[in-house]
Coordinates of C-alpha atoms and ligand atoms in Angstrom, one line a residue:
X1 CA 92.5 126.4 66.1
X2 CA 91.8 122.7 67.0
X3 CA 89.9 121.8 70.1
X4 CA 92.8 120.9 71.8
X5 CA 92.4 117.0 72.6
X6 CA 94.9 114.8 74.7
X7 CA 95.0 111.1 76.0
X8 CA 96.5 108.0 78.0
X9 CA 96.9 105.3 76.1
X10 CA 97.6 102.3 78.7
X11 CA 97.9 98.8 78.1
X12 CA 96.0 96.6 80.2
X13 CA 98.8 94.0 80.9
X14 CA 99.7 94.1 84.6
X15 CA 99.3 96.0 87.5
X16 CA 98.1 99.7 87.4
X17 CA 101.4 101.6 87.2
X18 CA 102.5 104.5 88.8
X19 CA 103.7 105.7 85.4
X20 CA 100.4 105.9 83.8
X21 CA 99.0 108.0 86.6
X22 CA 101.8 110.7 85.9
X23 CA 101.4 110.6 82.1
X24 CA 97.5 110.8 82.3
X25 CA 98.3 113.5 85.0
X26 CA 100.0 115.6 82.6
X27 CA 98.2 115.1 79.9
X28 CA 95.3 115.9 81.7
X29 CA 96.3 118.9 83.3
X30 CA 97.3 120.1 79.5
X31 CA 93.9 119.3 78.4
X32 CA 92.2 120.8 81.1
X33 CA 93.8 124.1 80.8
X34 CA 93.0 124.4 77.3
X35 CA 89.7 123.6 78.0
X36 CA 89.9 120.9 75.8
X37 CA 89.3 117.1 76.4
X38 CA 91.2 114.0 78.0
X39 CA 90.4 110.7 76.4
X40 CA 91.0 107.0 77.9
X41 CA 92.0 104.4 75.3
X42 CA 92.5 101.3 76.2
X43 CA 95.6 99.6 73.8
X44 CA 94.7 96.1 74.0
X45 CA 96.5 95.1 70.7
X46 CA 98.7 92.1 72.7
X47 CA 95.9 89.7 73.4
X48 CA 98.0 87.4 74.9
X49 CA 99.5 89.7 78.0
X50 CA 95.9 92.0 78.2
X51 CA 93.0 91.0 80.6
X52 CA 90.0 92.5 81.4
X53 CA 91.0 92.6 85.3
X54 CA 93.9 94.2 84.4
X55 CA 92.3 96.5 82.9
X56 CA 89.4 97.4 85.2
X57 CA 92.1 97.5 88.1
X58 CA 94.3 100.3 85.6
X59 CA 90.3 102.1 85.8
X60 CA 89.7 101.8 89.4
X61 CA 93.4 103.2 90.2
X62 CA 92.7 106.1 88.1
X63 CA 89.5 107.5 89.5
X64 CA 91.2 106.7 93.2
X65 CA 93.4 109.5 91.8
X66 CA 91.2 111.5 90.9
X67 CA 92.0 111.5 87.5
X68 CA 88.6 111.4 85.7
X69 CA 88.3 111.7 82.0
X70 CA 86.1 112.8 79.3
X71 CA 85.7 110.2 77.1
X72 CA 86.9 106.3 77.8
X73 CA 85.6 102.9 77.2
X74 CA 83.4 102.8 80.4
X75 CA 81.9 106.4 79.9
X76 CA 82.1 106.6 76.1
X77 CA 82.2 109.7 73.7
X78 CA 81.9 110.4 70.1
X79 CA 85.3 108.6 68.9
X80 CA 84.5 105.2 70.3
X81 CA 85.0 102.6 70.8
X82 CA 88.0 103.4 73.1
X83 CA 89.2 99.7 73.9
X84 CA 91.8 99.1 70.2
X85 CA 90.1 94.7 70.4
X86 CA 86.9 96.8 69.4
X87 CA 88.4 98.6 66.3
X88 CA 88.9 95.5 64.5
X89 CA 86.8 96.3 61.5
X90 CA 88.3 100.0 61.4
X91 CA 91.9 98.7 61.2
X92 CA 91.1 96.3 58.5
X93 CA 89.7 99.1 56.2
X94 CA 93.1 101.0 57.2
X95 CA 95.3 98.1 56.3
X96 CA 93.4 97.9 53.0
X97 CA 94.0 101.3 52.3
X98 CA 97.5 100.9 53.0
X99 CA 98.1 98.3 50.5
X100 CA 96.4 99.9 47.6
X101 CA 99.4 101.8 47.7
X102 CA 103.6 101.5 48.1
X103 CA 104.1 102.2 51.2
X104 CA 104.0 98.9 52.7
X105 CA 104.9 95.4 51.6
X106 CA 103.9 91.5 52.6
X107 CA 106.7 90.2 54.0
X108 CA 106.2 86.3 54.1
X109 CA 109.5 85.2 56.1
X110 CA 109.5 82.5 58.5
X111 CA 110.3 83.4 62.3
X112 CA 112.9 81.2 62.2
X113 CA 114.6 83.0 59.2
X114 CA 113.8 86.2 61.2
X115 CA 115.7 84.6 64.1
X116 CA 118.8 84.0 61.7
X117 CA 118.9 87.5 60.1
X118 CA 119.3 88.5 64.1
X119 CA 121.9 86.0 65.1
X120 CA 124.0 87.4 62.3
X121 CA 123.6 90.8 63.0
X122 CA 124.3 90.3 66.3
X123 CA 127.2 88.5 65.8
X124 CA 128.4 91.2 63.5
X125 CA 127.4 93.8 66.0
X126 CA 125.0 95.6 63.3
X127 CA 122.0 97.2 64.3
X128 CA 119.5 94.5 64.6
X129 CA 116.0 94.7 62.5
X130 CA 114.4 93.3 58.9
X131 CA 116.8 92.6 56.4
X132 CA 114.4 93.8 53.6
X133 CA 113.7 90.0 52.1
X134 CA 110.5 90.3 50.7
X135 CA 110.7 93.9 50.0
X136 CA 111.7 93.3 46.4
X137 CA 108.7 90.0 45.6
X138 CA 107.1 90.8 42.5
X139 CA 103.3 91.5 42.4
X140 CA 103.4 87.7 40.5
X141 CA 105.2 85.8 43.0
X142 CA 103.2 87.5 46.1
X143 CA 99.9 86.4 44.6
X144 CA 101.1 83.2 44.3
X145 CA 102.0 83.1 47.8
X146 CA 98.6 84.5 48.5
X147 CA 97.2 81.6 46.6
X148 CA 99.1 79.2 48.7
X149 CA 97.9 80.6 51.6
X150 CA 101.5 81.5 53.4
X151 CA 101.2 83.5 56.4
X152 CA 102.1 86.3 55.8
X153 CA 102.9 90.0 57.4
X154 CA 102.7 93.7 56.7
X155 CA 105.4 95.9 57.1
X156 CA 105.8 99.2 56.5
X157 CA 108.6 100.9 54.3
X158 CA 111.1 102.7 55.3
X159 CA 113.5 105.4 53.6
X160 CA 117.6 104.5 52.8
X161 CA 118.7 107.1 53.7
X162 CA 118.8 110.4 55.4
X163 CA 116.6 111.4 58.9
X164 CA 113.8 111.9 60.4
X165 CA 114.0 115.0 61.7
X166 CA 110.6 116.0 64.5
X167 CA 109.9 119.0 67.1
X168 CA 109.3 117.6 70.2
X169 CA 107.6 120.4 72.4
X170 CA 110.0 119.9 75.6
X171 CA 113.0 118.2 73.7
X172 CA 113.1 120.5 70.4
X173 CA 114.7 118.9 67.0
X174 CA 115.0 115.5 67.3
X175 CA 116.9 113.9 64.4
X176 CA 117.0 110.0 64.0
X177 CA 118.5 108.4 60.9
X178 CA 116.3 106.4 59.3
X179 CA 118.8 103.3 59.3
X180 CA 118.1 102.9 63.1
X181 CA 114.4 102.6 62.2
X182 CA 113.3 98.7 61.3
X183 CA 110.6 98.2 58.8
X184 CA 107.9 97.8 61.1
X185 CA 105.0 94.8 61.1
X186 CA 102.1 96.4 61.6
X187 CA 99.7 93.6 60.9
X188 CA 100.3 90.8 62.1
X189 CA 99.5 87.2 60.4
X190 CA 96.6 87.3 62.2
X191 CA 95.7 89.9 60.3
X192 CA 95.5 92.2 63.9
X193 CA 97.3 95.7 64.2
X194 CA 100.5 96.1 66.4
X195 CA 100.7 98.9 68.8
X196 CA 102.2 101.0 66.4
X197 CA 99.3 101.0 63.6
X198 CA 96.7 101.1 65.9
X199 CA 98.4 103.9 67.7
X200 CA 98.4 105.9 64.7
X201 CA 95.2 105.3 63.2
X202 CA 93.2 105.6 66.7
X203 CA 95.2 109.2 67.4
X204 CA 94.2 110.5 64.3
X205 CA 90.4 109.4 64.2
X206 CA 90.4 109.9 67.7
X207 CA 91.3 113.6 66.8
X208 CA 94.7 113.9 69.6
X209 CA 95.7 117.2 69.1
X210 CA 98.7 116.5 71.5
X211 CA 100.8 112.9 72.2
X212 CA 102.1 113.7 75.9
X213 CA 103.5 110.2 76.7
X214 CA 107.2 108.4 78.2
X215 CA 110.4 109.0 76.4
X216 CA 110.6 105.4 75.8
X217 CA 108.5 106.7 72.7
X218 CA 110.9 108.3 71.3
X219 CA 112.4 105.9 69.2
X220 CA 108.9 104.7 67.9
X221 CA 108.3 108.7 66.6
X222 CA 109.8 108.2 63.4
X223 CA 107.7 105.4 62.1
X224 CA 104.4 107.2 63.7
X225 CA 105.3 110.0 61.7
X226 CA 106.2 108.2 58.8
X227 CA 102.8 106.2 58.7
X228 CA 100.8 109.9 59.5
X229 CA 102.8 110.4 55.8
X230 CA 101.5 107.1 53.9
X231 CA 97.9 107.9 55.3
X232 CA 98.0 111.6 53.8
X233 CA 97.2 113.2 57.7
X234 CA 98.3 115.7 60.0
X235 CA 100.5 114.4 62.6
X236 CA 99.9 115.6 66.2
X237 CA 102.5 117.5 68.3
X238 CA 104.6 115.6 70.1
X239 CA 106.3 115.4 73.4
X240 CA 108.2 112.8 75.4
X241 CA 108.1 113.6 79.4
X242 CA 111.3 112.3 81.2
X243 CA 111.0 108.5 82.8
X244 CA 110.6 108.3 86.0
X245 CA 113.6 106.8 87.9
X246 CA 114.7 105.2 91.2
X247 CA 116.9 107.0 93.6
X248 CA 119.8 105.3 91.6
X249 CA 118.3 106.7 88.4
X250 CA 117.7 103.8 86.8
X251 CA 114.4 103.0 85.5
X252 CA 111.6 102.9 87.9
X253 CA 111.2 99.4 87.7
X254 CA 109.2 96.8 90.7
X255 CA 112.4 95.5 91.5
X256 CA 113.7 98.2 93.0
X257 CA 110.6 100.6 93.9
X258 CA 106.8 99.3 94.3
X259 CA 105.2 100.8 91.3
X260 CA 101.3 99.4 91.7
X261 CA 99.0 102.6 92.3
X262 CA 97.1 99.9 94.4
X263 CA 100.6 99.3 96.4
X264 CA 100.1 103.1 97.5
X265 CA 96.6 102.6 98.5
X266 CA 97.0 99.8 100.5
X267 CA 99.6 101.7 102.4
X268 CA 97.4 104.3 103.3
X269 CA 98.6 107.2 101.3
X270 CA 96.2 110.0 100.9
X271 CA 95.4 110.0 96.9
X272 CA 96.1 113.3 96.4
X273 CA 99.3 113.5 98.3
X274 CA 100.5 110.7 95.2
X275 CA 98.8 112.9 92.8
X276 CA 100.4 116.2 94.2
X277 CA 103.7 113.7 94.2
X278 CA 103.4 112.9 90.5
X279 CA 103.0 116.2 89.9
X280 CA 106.1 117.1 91.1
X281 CA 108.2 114.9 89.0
X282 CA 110.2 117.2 86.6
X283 CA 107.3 119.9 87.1
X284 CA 106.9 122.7 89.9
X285 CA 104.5 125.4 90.7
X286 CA 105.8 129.0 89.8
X287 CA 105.1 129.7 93.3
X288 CA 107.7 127.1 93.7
X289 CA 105.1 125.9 96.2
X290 CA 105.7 121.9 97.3
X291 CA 101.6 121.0 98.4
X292 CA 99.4 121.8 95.8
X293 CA 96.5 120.2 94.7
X294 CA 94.9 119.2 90.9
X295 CA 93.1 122.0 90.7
X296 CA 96.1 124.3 91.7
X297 CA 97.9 122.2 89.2
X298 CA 95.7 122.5 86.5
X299 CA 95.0 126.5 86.5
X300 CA 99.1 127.3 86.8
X301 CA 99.7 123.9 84.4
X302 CA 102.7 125.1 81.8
X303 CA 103.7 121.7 79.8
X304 CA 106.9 123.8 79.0
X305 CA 108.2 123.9 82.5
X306 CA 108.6 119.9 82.4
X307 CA 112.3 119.7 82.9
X308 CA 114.1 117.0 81.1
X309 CA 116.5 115.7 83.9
X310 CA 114.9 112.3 84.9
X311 CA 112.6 113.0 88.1
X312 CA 113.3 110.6 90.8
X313 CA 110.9 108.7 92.4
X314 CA 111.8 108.6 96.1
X315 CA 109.9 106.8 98.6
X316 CA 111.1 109.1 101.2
X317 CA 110.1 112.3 99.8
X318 CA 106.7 111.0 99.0
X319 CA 106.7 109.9 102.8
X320 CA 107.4 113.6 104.0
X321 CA 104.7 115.0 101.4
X322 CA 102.1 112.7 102.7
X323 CA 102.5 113.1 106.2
X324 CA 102.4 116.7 105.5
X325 CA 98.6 116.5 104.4
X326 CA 97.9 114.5 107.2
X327 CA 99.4 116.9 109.6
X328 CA 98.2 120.3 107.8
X329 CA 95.7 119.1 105.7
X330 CA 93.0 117.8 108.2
X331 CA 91.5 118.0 111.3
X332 CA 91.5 115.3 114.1
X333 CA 87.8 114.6 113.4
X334 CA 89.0 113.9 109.1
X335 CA 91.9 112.3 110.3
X336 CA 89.9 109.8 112.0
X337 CA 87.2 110.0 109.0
X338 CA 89.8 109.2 106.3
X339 CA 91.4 106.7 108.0
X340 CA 88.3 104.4 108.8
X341 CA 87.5 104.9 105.5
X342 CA 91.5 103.7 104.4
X343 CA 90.4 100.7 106.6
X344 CA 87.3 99.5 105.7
X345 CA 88.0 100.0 102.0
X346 CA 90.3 97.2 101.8
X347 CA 87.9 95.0 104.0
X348 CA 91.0 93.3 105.3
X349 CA 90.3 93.3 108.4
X350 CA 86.7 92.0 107.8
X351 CA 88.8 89.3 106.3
X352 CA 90.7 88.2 109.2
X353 CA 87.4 87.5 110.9
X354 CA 86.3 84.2 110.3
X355 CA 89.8 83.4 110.9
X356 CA 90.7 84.4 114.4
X357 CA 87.3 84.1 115.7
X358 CA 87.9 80.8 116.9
X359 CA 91.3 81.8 118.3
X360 CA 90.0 85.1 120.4
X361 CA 88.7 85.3 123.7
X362 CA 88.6 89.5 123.6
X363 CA 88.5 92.0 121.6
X364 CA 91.8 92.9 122.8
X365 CA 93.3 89.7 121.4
X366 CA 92.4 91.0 117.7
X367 CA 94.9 93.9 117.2
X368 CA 97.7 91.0 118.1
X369 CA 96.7 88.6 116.2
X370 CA 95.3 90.3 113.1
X371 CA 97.0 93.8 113.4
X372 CA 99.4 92.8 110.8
X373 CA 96.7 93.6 107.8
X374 CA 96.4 97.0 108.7
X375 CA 100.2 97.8 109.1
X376 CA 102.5 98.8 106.0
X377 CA 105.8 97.8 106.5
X378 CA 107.2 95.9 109.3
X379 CA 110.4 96.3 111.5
X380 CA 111.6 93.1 112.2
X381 CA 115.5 91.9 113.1
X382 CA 117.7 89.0 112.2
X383 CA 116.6 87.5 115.7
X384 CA 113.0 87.6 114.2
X385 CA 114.4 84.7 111.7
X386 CA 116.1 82.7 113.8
X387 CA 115.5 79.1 113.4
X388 CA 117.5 76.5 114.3
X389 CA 118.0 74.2 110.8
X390 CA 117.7 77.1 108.3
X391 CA 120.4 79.6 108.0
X392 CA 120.2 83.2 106.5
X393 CA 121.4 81.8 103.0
X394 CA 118.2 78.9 103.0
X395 CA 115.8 81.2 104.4
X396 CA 116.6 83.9 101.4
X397 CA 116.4 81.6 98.7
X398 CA 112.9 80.6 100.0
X399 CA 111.9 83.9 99.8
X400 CA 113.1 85.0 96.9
X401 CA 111.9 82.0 94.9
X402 CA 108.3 82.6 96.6
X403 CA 108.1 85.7 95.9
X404 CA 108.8 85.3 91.6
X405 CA 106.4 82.4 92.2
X406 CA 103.8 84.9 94.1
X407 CA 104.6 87.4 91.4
X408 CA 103.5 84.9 88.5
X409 CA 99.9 84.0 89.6
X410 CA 97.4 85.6 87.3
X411 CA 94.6 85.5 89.6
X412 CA 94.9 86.4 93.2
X413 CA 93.1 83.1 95.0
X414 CA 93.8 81.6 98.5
X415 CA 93.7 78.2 97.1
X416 CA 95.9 78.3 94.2
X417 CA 98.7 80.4 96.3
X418 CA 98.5 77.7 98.6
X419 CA 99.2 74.7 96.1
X420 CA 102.0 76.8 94.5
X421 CA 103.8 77.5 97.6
X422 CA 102.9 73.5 98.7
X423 CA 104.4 72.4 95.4
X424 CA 107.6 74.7 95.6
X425 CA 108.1 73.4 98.8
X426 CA 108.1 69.4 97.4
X427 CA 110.6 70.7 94.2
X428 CA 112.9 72.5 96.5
X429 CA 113.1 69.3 98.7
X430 CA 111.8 71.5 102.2
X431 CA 109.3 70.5 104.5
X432 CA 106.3 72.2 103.7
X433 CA 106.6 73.6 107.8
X434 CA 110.2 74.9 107.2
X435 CA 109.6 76.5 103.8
X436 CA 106.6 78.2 105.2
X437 CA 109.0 79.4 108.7
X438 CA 110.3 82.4 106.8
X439 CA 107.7 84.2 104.9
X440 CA 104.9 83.7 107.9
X441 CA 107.4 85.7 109.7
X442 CA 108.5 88.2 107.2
X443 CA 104.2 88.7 106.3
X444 CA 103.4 88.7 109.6
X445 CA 106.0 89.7 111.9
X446 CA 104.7 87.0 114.6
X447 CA 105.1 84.0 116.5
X448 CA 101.2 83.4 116.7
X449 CA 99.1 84.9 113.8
X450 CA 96.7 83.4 110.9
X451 CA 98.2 80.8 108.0
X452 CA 100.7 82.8 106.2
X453 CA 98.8 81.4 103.2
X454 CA 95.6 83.2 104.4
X455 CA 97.7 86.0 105.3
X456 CA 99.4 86.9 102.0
X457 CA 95.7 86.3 100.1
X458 CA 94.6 88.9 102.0
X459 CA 97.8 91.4 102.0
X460 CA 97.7 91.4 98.1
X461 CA 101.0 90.9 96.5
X462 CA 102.1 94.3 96.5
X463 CA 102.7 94.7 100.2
X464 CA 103.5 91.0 100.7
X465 CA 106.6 91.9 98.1
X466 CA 107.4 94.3 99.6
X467 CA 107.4 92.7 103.2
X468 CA 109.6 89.7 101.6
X469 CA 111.6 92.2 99.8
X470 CA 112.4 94.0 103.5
X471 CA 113.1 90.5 105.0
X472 CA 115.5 89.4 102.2
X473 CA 116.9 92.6 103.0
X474 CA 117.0 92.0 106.9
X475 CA 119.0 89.0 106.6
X476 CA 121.5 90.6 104.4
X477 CA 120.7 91.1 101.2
X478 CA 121.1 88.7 97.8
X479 CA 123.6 90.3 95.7
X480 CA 123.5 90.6 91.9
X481 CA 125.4 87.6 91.2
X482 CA 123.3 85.8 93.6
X483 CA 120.4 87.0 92.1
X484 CA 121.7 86.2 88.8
X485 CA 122.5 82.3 89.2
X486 CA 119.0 81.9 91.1
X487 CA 116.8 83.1 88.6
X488 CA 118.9 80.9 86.2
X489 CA 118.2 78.2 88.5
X490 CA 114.1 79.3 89.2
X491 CA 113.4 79.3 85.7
X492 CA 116.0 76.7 84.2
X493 CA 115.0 74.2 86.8
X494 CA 112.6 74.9 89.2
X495 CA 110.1 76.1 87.0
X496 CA 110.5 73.3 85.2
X497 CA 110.1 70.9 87.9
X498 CA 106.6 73.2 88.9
X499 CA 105.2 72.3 85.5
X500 CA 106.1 68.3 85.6
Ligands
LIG1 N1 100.1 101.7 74.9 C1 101.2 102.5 75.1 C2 101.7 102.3 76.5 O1 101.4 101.3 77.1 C3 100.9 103.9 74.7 C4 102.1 104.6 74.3 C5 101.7 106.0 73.7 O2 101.3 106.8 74.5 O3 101.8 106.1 72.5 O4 102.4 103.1 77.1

């Protein structure tokens, strides 16, 4: 049999999510107890939405976790390069080897004809996807197109009729007519792969013996499979672990839950209490034990025993299994140890230094003034708010509309979070004092601390959220219609406004 071969496929394009961790986790584990390898491949096919930060943060997460693999673009291996911008060449000779046969087809529409084809489905209520235009150009009129020089696509064919019948290893038969699936671009005009052909291309040279990923993938299956056909290979087995899902089951999603690994270290939660957390989502120990670490995990690890009913993320649970580590798991003297460590790793405090050093006149005035760093959430009341010309409903909106402004800075800089707040402050017609009143207190939780500006550099956006996200909630919530007509008005008008 096959050296058994598994990987995690993330896409450098935001913040380390918790998602990836519990995929790699799995996939991991599998690999491990085959004693076969775990790759890292880095899908950076969207150049526009990938970074190189994002990406070394997505790194740095992982190996907090523990989760070290075998072969990946910082470590390497014999399948390299493992970062898809890197495989340019290898794509192109793929793509060529595509078109020397009938399997795929130039497809020369305009986006704006695309855009029609999809009002008028939509209007009809049909499924929405390519219309098959240029499927029927003849050989003539597609060189002639060439010759022109028209931009131009490759999509992939699909069949009429009939399904696509798969195994999935947790889900069984899965059957999906082929009239759901669209015919595919998978080159685009600038002649680079989408996800789906360099998927494909890199799981097969990269020998994956085994696709352990979300069942978001499910739907894509069909035209993996189908281009594994057209390229004459093996396909690898396949199996889609349930999503993970807020308490309300819907899709864990930012909005509701943090979902930044990094968001979990900065709160000081012991990496492999997350880990041992992750693990637990729609998998247990036959012991039925609930603290067990990677190791345990990995030499009693039975991909067959994932249960399909979507695991809950719950904040609260993960609360209990952490504290339970730090109760049972350590000593006073490694309690201590591991929680210097949780504070100087941050260097947040280091940061407050220059800061309040003009403002102390004792240690003991530090903790008040600069405690906030090294504190997770913070219980604060209505009274905490209280100001005498803004009212619960002004001091929301502020908040709210900071925050999706915080949320849309691309690098994390003092100065620039500064002239974005000082600028939202002129658009939205507030004194730059007044705007400022609610979030210093909901960052903070003081009367007296450092600029909130300085503040929320140093917190990182992932527990500032979540401290604006707590306040908003304080002063009684927004509710979905609210939240509706403001983020009409954020980024109808007041993004607008930013820009001019
Ligand atoms: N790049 C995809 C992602 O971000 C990988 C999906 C897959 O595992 O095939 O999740």
């Amino acid at each position: 049999m096959n050296r058994i071969r598994t990987r995690v496929a993330p896409s450098p394009t935001g913040d380390p999510h918790v998602g990836t961790a519990y995929i790699a986790l799995f996939n991991r584990c599998f690999a491990r107890q085959h004693n076969g390898d775990f790759v890292l491949r880095i899908e950076d096919t969207d150049s526009e939405r990938s970074s190189p930060e994002s990406e070394s943060r997505i790194l740095k997460s992982l190996n907090w976790l523990g989760l070290s693999w075998d072969e990946g673009p910082d470590v390497g291996g014999k399948y390299g390069p493992y970062r898809q911008s890197e495989r340019t060449a290898i794509y192109a000779e793929h793509t060529q080897a595509l078109l020397s046969t009938s399997s795929v087809f130039r497809c020369f529409c305009s986006s704006q004809r695309l855009q029609e084809v999809r009002t008028q489905q939509q209007l009809k209520q049909d499924t929405t996807g390519y219309d098959g235009h240029c499927l029927g150009l003849s050989q003539k009129e597609v060189t002639t197109r060439l010759n022109r020089a028209e931009p131009f696509v490759i999509r992939m064919k699909v069949p009429e009729s009939g399904e696509c019948v798969f195994n999935d290893l947790l889900r069984g038969e899965i059957r999906i007519p082929w009239s759901q699936i669209d015919m595919q671009v998978l080159i685009k005009s600038d002649g680079l792969p989408t996800y789906h052909f360099a998927n494909v291309v890199d799981d097969h040279l990269m020998k994956i013996t085994h696709v352990i990923r979300g069942e978001e993938w499910i739907n894509s299956t069909p035209k993996h499979l189908l281009l594994y056909d057209y390229f004459g290979w093996q396909p690898p087995v396949f199996s889609h672990m349930p999503l993970l899902r807020n308490p309300d089951k819907s899709k864990l999603s930012k909005r509701k839950n943090p979902t930044s690994i990094f968001y979990y270290k900065d709160m000081g939660y012991l990496p492999e209490a997350l880990l041992n957390y992750l693990g637990m989502m729609g998998w247990t120990m036959p012991s039925g034990q609930e603290k067990f670490s990677l190791d345990e995990m990995t030499a009693n690890f039975d991909l067959t025993r994932v249960s399909l009913g979507g695991p809950v993320f719950d904040l609260e649970k993960l609360d209990w299994l952490n504290g339970k580590y730090l109760r049972e798991g350590m000593n006073d003297t490694q309690f201590l140890q591991r929680y210097q460590e949780w504070l100087a790793a941050g260097n947040k405090i280091e940061l407050t230094v220059p800061l309040i050093r003009q403002r102390v006149e004792k240690f003991s005035d530090v903790i008040s003034l600069a405690g906030f760093v090294a504190c997770g959430r913070l219980t604060l009341t209505t009274d905490n708010f209280a100001h005498k010309s803004l009212d619960a409903e002004a001091l929301k909106r502020i908040l709210q509309i900071s925050l999706w402004r915080l949320e849309s800075q691309q690098t994390w800089q003092r100065d620039s979070i500064e002239s974005e707040l000082q600028k939202l402050s002129s658009v939205l017609n507030i004194k730059i004092r007044e705007f400022l009143y609610p979030l210093f207190v909901a960052i903070t939780g003081k009367a007296v601390s450092i600029s909130v500006v300085d503040a929320i550099a140093i917190l990182g956006l992932d527990v500032s959220r979540i401290r604006i996200r707590d306040a908003i909630e304080i002063l009684g919530g927004i509710s979905k219609n609210q939240l509706k007509s403001l983020e009409k008005e954020y980024s109808q008008s007041i993004c607008k406004a930013m820009i001019g």
